Coordinates of C-alpha atoms in Angstrom, one line a residue:
X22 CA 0.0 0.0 0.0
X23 CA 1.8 3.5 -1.0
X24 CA 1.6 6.2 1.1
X25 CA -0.8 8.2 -1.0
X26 CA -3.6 5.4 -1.1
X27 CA -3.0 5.3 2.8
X28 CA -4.2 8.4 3.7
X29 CA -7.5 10.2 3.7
X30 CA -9.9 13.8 4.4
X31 CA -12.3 13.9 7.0
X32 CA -15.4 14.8 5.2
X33 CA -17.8 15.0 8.3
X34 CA -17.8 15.1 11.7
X35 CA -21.0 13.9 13.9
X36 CA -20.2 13.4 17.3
X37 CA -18.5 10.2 17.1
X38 CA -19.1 9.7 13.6
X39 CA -16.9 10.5 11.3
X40 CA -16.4 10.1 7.7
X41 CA -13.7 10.1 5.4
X42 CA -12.3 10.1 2.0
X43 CA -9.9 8.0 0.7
X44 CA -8.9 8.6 -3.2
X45 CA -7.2 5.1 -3.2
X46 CA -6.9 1.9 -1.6
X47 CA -10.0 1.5 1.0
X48 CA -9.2 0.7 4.7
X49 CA -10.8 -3.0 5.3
X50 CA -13.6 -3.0 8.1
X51 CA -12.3 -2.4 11.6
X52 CA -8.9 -0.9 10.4
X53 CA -7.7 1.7 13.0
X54 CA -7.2 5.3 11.5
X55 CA -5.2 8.4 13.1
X56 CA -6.4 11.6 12.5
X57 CA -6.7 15.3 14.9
X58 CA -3.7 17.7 15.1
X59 CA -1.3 15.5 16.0
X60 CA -2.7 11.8 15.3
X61 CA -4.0 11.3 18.4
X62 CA -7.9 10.9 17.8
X63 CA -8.2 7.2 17.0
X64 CA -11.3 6.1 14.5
X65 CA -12.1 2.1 13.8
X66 CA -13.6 1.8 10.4
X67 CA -17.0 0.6 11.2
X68 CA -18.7 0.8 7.3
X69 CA -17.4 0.8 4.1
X70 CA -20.3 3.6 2.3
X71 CA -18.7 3.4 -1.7
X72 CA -15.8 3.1 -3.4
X73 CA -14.4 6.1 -1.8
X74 CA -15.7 7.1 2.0
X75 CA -15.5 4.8 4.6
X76 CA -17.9 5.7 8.1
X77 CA -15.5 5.4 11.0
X78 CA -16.5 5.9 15.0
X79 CA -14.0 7.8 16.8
X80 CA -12.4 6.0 20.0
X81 CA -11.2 9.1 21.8
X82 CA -13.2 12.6 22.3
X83 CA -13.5 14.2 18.8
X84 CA -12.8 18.1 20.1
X85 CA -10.7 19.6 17.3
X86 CA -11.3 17.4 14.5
X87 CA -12.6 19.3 11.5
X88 CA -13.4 18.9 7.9
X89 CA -10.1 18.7 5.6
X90 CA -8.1 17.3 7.8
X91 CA -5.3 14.4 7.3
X92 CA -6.1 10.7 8.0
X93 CA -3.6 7.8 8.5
X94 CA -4.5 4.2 7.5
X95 CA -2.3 2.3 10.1
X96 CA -3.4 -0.8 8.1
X97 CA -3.8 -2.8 11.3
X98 CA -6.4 -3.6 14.1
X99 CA -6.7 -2.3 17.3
X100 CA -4.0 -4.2 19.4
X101 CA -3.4 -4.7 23.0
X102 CA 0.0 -5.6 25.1
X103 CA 0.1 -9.4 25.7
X104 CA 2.8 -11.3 28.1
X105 CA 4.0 -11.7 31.7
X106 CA 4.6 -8.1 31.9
X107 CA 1.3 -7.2 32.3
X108 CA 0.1 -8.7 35.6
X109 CA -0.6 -6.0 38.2
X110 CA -1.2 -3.6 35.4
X111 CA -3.8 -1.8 35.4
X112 CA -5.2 -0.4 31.0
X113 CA -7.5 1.4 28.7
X114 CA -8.7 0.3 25.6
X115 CA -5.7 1.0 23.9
X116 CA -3.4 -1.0 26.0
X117 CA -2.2 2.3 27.6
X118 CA -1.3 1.6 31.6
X119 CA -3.1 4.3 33.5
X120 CA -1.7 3.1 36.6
X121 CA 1.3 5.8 36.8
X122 CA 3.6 3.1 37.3
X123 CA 6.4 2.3 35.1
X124 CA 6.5 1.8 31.3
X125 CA 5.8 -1.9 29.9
X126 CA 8.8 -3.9 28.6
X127 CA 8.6 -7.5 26.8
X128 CA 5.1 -7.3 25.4
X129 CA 3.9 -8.3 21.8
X130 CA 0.6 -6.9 21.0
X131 CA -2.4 -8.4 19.8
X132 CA -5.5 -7.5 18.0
X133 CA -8.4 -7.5 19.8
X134 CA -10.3 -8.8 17.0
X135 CA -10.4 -12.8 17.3
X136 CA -12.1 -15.8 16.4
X137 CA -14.1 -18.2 19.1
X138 CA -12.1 -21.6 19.6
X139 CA -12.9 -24.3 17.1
X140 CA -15.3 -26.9 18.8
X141 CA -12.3 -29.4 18.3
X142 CA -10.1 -27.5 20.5
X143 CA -13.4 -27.5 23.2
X144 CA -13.4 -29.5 26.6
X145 CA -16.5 -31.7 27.0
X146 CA -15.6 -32.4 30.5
X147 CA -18.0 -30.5 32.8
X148 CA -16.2 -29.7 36.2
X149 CA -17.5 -27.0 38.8
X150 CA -15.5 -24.4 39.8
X151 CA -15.4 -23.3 43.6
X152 CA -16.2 -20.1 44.6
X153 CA -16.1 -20.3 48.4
X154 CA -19.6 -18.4 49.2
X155 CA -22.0 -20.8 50.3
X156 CA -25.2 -20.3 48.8
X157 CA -23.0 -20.4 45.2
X158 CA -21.3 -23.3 46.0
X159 CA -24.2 -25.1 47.5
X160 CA -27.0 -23.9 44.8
X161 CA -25.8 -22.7 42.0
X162 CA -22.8 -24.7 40.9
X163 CA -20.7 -22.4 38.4
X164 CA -18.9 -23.7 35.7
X165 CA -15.1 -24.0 34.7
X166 CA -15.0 -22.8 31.3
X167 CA -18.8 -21.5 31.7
X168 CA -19.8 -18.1 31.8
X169 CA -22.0 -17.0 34.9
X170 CA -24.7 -13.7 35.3
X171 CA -25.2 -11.4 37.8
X172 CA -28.1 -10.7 37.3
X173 CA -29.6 -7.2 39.3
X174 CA -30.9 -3.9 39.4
X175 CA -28.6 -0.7 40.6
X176 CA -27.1 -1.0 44.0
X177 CA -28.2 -4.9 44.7
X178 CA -24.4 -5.9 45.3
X179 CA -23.2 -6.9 41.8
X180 CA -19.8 -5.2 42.1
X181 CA -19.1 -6.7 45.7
X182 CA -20.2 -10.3 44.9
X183 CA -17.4 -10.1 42.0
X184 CA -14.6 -8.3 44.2
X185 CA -15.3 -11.0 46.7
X186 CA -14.8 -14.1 44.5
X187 CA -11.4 -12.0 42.9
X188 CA -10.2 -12.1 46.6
X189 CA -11.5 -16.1 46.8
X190 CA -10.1 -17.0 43.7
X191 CA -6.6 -15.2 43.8
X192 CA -6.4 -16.3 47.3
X193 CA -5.9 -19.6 46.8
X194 CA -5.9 -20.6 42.9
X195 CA -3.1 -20.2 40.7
X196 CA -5.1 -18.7 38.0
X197 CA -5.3 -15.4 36.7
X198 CA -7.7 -13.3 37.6
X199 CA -8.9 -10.7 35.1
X200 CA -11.4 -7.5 36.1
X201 CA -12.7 -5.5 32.9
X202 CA -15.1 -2.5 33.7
X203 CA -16.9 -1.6 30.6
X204 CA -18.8 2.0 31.2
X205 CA -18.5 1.9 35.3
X206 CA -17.7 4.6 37.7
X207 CA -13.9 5.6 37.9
X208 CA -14.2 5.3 41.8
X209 CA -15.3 1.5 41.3
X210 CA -11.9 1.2 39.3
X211 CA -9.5 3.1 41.8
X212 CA -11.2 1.0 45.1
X213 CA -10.8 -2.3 43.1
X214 CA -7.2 -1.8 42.4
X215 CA -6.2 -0.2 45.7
X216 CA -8.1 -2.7 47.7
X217 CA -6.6 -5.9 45.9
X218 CA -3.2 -4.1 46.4
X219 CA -3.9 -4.1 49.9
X220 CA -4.9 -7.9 50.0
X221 CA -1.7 -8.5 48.0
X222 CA -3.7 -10.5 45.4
X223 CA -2.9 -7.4 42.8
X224 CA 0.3 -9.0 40.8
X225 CA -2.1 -11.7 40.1
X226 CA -4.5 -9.8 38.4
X227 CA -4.9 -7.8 35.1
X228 CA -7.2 -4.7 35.2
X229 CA -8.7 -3.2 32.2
X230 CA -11.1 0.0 32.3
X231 CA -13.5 1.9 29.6
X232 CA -14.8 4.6 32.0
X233 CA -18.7 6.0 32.0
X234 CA -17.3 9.2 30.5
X235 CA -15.3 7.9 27.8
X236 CA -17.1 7.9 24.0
X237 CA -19.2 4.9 23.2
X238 CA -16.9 3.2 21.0
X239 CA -14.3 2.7 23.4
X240 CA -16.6 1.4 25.8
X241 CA -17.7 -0.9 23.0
X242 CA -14.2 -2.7 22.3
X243 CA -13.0 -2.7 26.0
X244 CA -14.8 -6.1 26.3
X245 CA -12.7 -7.8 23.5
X246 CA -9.5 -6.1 24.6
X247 CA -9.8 -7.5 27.9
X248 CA -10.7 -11.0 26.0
X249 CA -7.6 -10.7 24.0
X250 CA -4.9 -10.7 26.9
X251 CA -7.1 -13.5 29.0
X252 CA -6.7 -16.0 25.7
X253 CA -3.0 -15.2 25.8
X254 CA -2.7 -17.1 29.3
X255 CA -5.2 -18.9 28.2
X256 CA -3.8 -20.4 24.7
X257 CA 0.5 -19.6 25.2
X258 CA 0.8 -20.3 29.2
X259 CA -2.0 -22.8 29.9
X260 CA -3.5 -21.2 32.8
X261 CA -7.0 -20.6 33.8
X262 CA -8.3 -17.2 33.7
X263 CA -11.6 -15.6 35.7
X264 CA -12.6 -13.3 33.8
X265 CA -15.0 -10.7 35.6
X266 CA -17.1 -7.9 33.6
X267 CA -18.4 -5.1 34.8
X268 CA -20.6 -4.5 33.3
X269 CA -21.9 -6.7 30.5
X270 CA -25.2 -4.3 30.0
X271 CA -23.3 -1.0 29.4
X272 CA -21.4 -2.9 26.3
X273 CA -24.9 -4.0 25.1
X274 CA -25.6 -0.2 25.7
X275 CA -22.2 1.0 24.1
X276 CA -23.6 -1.2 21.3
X277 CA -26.9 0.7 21.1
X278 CA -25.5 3.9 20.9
X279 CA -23.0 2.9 18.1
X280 CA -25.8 2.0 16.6
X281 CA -27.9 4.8 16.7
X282 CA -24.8 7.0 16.1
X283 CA -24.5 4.9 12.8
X284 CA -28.2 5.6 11.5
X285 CA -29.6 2.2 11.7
X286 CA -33.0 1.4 11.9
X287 CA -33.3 0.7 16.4
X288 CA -34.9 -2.3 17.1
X289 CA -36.9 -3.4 20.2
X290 CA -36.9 -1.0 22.8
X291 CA -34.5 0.9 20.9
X292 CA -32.2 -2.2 20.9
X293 CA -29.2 -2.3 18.3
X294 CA -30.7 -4.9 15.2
X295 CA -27.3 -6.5 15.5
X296 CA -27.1 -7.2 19.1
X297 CA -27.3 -10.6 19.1
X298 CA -24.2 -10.8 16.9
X299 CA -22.3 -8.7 18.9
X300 CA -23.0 -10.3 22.5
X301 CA -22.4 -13.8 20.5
X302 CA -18.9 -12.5 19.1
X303 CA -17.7 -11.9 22.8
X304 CA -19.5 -14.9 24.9
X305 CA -18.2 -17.5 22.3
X306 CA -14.5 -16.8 22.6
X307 CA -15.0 -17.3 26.3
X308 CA -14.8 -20.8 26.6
X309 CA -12.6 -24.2 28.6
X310 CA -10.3 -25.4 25.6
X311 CA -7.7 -28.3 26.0
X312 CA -5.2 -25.5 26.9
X313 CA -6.9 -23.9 29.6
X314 CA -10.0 -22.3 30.5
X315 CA -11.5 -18.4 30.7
X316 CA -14.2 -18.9 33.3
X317 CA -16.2 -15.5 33.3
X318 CA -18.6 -14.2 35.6
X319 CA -20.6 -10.9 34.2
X320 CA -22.8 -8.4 36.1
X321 CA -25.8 -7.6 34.3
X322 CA -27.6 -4.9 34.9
X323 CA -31.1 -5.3 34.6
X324 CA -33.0 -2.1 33.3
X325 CA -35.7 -1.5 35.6
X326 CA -35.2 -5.0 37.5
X327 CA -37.3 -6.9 33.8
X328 CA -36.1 -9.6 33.1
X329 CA -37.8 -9.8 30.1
X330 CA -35.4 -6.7 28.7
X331 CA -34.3 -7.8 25.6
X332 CA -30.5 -7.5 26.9
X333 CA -30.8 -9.7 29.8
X334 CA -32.7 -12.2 27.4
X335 CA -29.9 -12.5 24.9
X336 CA -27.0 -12.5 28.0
X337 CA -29.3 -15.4 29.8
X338 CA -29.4 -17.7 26.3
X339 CA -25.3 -18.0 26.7
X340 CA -24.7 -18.6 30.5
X341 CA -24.7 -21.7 32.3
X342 CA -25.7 -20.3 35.5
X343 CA -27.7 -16.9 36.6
X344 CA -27.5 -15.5 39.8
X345 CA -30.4 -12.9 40.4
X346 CA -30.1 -10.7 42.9
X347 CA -33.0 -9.5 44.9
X348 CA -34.0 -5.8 46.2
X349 CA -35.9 -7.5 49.1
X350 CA -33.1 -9.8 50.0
X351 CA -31.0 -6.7 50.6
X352 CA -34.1 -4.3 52.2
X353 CA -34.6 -7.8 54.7
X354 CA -30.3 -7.4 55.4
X355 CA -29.6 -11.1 53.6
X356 CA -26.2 -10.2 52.0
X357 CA -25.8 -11.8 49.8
X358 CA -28.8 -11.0 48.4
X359 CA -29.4 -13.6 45.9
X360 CA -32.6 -15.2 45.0
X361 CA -32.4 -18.7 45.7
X362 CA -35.3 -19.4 43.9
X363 CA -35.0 -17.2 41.0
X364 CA -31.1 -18.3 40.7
X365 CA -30.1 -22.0 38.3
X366 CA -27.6 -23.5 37.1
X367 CA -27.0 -26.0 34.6
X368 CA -24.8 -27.9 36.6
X369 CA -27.1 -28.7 39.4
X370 CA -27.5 -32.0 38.1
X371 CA -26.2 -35.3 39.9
X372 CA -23.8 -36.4 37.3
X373 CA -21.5 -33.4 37.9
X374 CA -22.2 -32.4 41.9
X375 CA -22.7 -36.2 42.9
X376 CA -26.0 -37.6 44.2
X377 CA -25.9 -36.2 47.5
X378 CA -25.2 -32.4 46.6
X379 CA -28.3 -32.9 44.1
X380 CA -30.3 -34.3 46.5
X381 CA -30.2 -31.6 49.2
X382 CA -29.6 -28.8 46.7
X383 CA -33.7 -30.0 46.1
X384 CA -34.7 -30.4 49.6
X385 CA -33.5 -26.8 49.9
X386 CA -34.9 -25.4 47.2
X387 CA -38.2 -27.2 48.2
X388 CA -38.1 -26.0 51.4
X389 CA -37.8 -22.3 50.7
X390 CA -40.6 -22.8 48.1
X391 CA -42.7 -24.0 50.4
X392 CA -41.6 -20.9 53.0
X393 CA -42.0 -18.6 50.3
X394 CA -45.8 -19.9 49.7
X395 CA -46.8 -20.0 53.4
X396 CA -45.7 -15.6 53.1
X397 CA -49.4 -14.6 52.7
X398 CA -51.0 -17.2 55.3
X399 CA -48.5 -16.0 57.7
X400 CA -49.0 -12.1 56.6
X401 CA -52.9 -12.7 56.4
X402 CA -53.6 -15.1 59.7
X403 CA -50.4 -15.2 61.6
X404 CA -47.9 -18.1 61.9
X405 CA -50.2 -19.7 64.9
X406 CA -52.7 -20.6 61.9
X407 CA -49.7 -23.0 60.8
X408 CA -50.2 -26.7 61.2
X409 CA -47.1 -28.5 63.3
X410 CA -45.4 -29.4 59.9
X411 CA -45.5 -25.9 58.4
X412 CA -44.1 -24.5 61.6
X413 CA -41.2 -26.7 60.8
X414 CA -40.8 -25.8 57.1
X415 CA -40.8 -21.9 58.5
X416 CA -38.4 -22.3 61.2
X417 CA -36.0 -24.4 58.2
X418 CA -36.7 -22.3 55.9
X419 CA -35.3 -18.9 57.6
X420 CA -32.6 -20.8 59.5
X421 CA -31.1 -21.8 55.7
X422 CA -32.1 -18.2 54.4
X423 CA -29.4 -17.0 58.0
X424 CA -27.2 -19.8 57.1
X425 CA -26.5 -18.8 53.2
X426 CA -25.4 -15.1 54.6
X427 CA -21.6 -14.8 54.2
X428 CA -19.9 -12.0 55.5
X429 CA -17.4 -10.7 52.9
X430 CA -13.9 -9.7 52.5
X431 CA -15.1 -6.9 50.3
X432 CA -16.8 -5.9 52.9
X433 CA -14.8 -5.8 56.0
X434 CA -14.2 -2.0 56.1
X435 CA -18.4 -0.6 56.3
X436 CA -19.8 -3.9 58.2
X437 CA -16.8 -4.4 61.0
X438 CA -17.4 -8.9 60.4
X439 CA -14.4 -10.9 59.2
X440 CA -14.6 -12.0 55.9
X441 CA -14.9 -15.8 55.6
X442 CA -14.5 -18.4 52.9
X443 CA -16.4 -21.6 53.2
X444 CA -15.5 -24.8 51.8
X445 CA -18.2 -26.5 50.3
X446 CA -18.0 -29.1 52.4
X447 CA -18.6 -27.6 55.1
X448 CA -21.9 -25.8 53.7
X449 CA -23.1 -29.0 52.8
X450 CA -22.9 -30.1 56.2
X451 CA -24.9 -27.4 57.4
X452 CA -27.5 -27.1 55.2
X453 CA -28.0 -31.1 55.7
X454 CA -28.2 -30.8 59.7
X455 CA -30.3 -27.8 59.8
X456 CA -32.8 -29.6 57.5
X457 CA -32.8 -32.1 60.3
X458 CA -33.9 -30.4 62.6
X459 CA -30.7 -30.3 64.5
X460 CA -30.6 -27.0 65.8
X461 CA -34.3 -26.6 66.7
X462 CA -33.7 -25.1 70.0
X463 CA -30.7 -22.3 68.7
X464 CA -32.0 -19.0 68.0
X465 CA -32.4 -17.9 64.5
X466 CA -29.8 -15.0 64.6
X467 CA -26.8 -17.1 65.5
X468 CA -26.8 -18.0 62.0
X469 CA -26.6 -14.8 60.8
X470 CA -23.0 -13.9 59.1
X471 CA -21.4 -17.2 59.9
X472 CA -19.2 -19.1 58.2
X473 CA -19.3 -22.7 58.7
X474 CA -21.9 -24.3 61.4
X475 CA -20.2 -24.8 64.5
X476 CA -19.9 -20.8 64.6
X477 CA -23.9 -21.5 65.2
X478 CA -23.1 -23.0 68.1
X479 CA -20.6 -20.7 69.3
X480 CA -23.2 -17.7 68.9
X481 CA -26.2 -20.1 70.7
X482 CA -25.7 -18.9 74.4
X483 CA -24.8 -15.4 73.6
X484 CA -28.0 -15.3 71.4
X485 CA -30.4 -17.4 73.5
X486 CA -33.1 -14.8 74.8
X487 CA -32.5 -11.7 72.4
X488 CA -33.5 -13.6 69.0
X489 CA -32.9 -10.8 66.6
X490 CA -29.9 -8.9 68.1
X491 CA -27.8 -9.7 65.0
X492 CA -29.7 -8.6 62.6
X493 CA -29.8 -4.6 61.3
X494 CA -32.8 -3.0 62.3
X495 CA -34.3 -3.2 58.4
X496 CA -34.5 -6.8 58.6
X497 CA -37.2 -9.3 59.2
X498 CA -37.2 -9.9 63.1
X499 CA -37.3 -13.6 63.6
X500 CA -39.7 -13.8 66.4
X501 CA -42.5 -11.4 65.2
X502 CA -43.9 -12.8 62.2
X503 CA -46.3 -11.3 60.6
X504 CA -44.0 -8.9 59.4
X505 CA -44.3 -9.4 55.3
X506 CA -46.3 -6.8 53.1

């Protein structure tokens, strides 16, 4: 390609948009241009329009650019820095550390453009990966290799479940761990990095950011940057990766918006046409391989708290297990607040958890069913109205509901509890003896924010007599029922 046929004019400028001319030698389809005073506005082609304009969206804040001026084909993709070098880094789209630390050395860089694994190079093994929070663990198995949602409105916890299973994960796995914040708050970035510093999990760890402020087509490539330095350890080290987005929605949304910048025809709800396509180009390169697996967990944001939003739709169809988080788990103080009920996994089945997992996954599942139909007796006539039998299913029910509460490292600053980490054998163990009635006579609050079972027991004779002294005053009190709207 001579030099003439590689550069360009800008003919137009629309907010992001911008076209240009080229009198030779077309730039292919996501090509990255240089344009602005001195080069530094960078513009992906997005649409070829005839044999001489091409449609471009900027990547970078478009102040300054104006008709006329010069455009540079690089002839290449957008890349990021791949290699060893990169751990306890912390990027933007471009592969530019914003960490102020010092320059990279021994990195190659790769595009960020990349196919999904061939199916031949795919593992058919199905093995669960550990997590260390209990009501995970116990309920909603997640896959190695899978990908996993978070599924919840704003402020339900989705950013503190994922910085707690970073800290679980890092602790005590010799993977890397990989956090990419697509169109979050800058404060979420600069906590995340400072605390995992602090936890000295940090040089573990990879941290890629496209901020809330930045233009829409950044935000809408930070997704497969961060997938292009997770297949490196993936594919050349043979390591697994966790892979946590931040959030999944805002790239659907990133996606809308270069859409809409484009001038194609919105579809439902004002949904990008193409935004199957694009969610399916990301999910399918995350994947276990023969070399190693990219295990990813995703917030989703869920406009409105519908879950019948055409983006949490399309993100459900490619996850193996959803977590939904629930505003009235969180009003009632049940952190986490996940919906047990609403929650699945494909997993949960007894050829990959083992028969007895299976079996008193559904005994609690039934259980809190059962509870959750009992509600409006209870609200309407009072628990007295119960038979013998229900009264058992109720006291159960909300001794699991204490039991699956975990106090978090994430945490440890605003609540003043330890973090723990529970093996999942010993939440097995205490889902099995409470559903036999085993602790009957120890107050419902000493399972509050406990780890493993015995701390039950440990709390008993403190507890015994003020029944909901552990619980924050928002919360439903144990001994009062009816309390429920």
């Amino acid at each position: 390609m001579d030099s003439e046929s590689n550069t360009g004019k800008v003919t137009s400028v629309r907010g992001s948009v911008v076209d240009i001319r080229f009198e030779g030698h077309l730039p292919v389809i996501n090509t990255l241009l240089l344009t602005g005073q001195d080069q530094q506005i960078n513009v992906e082609v997005f649409t070829q329009l005839d044999a001489h304009h091409v449609r471009g969206i900027a990547l970078n804040p478009t102040q300054g650019l104006a008709r006329g001026m010069t455009v540079t084909s690089t002839g290449k993709q957008l890349s990021v820095p791949v290699g060893k070098s990169i751990m306890g880094r912390m990027f933007d789209v471009f592969g530019n550390t914003i960490d102020h630390q010092e320059p990279l050395s021994d990195v190659k860089w790769n595009s960020i453009h990349q196919s999904p694994p061939p199916l031949s190079r795919r593992s058919t093994k199905s093995e669960v990966f550990i997590t260390g929070i209990k009501a995970i663990d116990v309920l909603i198995p997640l896959e190695r290799g899978g990908k996993a949602g978070l599924f919840g409105g704003a402020g339900v916890g989705k950013t503190v479940l994922l910085t707690e299973m970073i800290h679980n994960m890092v602790g005590h796995d010799k993977g890397v761990s990989m956090f990419c914040g697509i169109g979050e708050r800058c404060r979420e970035g600069h906590e995340l990095y400072h605390d995992m510093k602090d936890a000295g999990v940090l040089e573990n760890m990879v941290l890629l950011f496209g901020q809330m402020n930045e233009p829409p087509g950044a935000r809408f490539r930070v997704g497969h940057a961060a997938l292009t330095m997770a297949e490196y350890f993936r594919v050349e080290e043979h390591r697994d990766v966790l892979l946590l987005i931040d959030n999944i929605f805002r790239f659907i949304q990133a996606g809308m918006e270069v859409s809409g910048l484009m001038g194609q025809m919105p579809s439902r709800l004002g949904y990008q046409p193409t935004l199957e396509t694009e969610l399916s180009k990301l999910e399918e390169r995350i994947a276990n391989t023969n070399a190693g697996a990219i295990t990813s967990i995703q917030a989703v944001y869920v406009p409105a708290d519908d879950l019948t939003d055409p983006a949490a739709v399309h993100t459900f169809s490619h996850l193996s297990a959803s977590i939904v988080l629930s505003r009235k788990k969180a009003s009632e103080g049940l952190y986490p607040a996940i919906d047990l009920l609403a929650s699945n996994s494909k997993m949960a089945t007894p050829g990959i958890i083992g028969e007895r997992h299976y079996e008193l996954a559904q005994e609690i599942r039934k259980t809190l069913a059962h509870y959750e139909e009992l509600k409006d007796i209870i609200a309407m006539l009072g628990l007295e109205q119960l038979s013998a039998e229900d009264h058992h299913i109720v006291n159960r029910a909300r001794r699991l509901e204490r039991f699956l509460t975990q106090p978090f490292y994430a945490t440890e600053q605003f609540s003043g509890a330890k973090g723990k980490e529970v093996r999942l054998e010993d939440a097995l163990e205490g889902c099995e003896r409470i559903l036999s009635d085993e602790f009957k006579e120890v107050p419902e609050s000493a399972f509050y924010m406990i780890g493993n079972i015995k701390e039950a027991l440990e709390k008993a004779p403190a507890k015994a007599g003020k029944e909901a002294g552990d619980l924050p005053k928002n919360a439903v009190s144990p001994s009062k029922e009816p309390l429920l709207k």
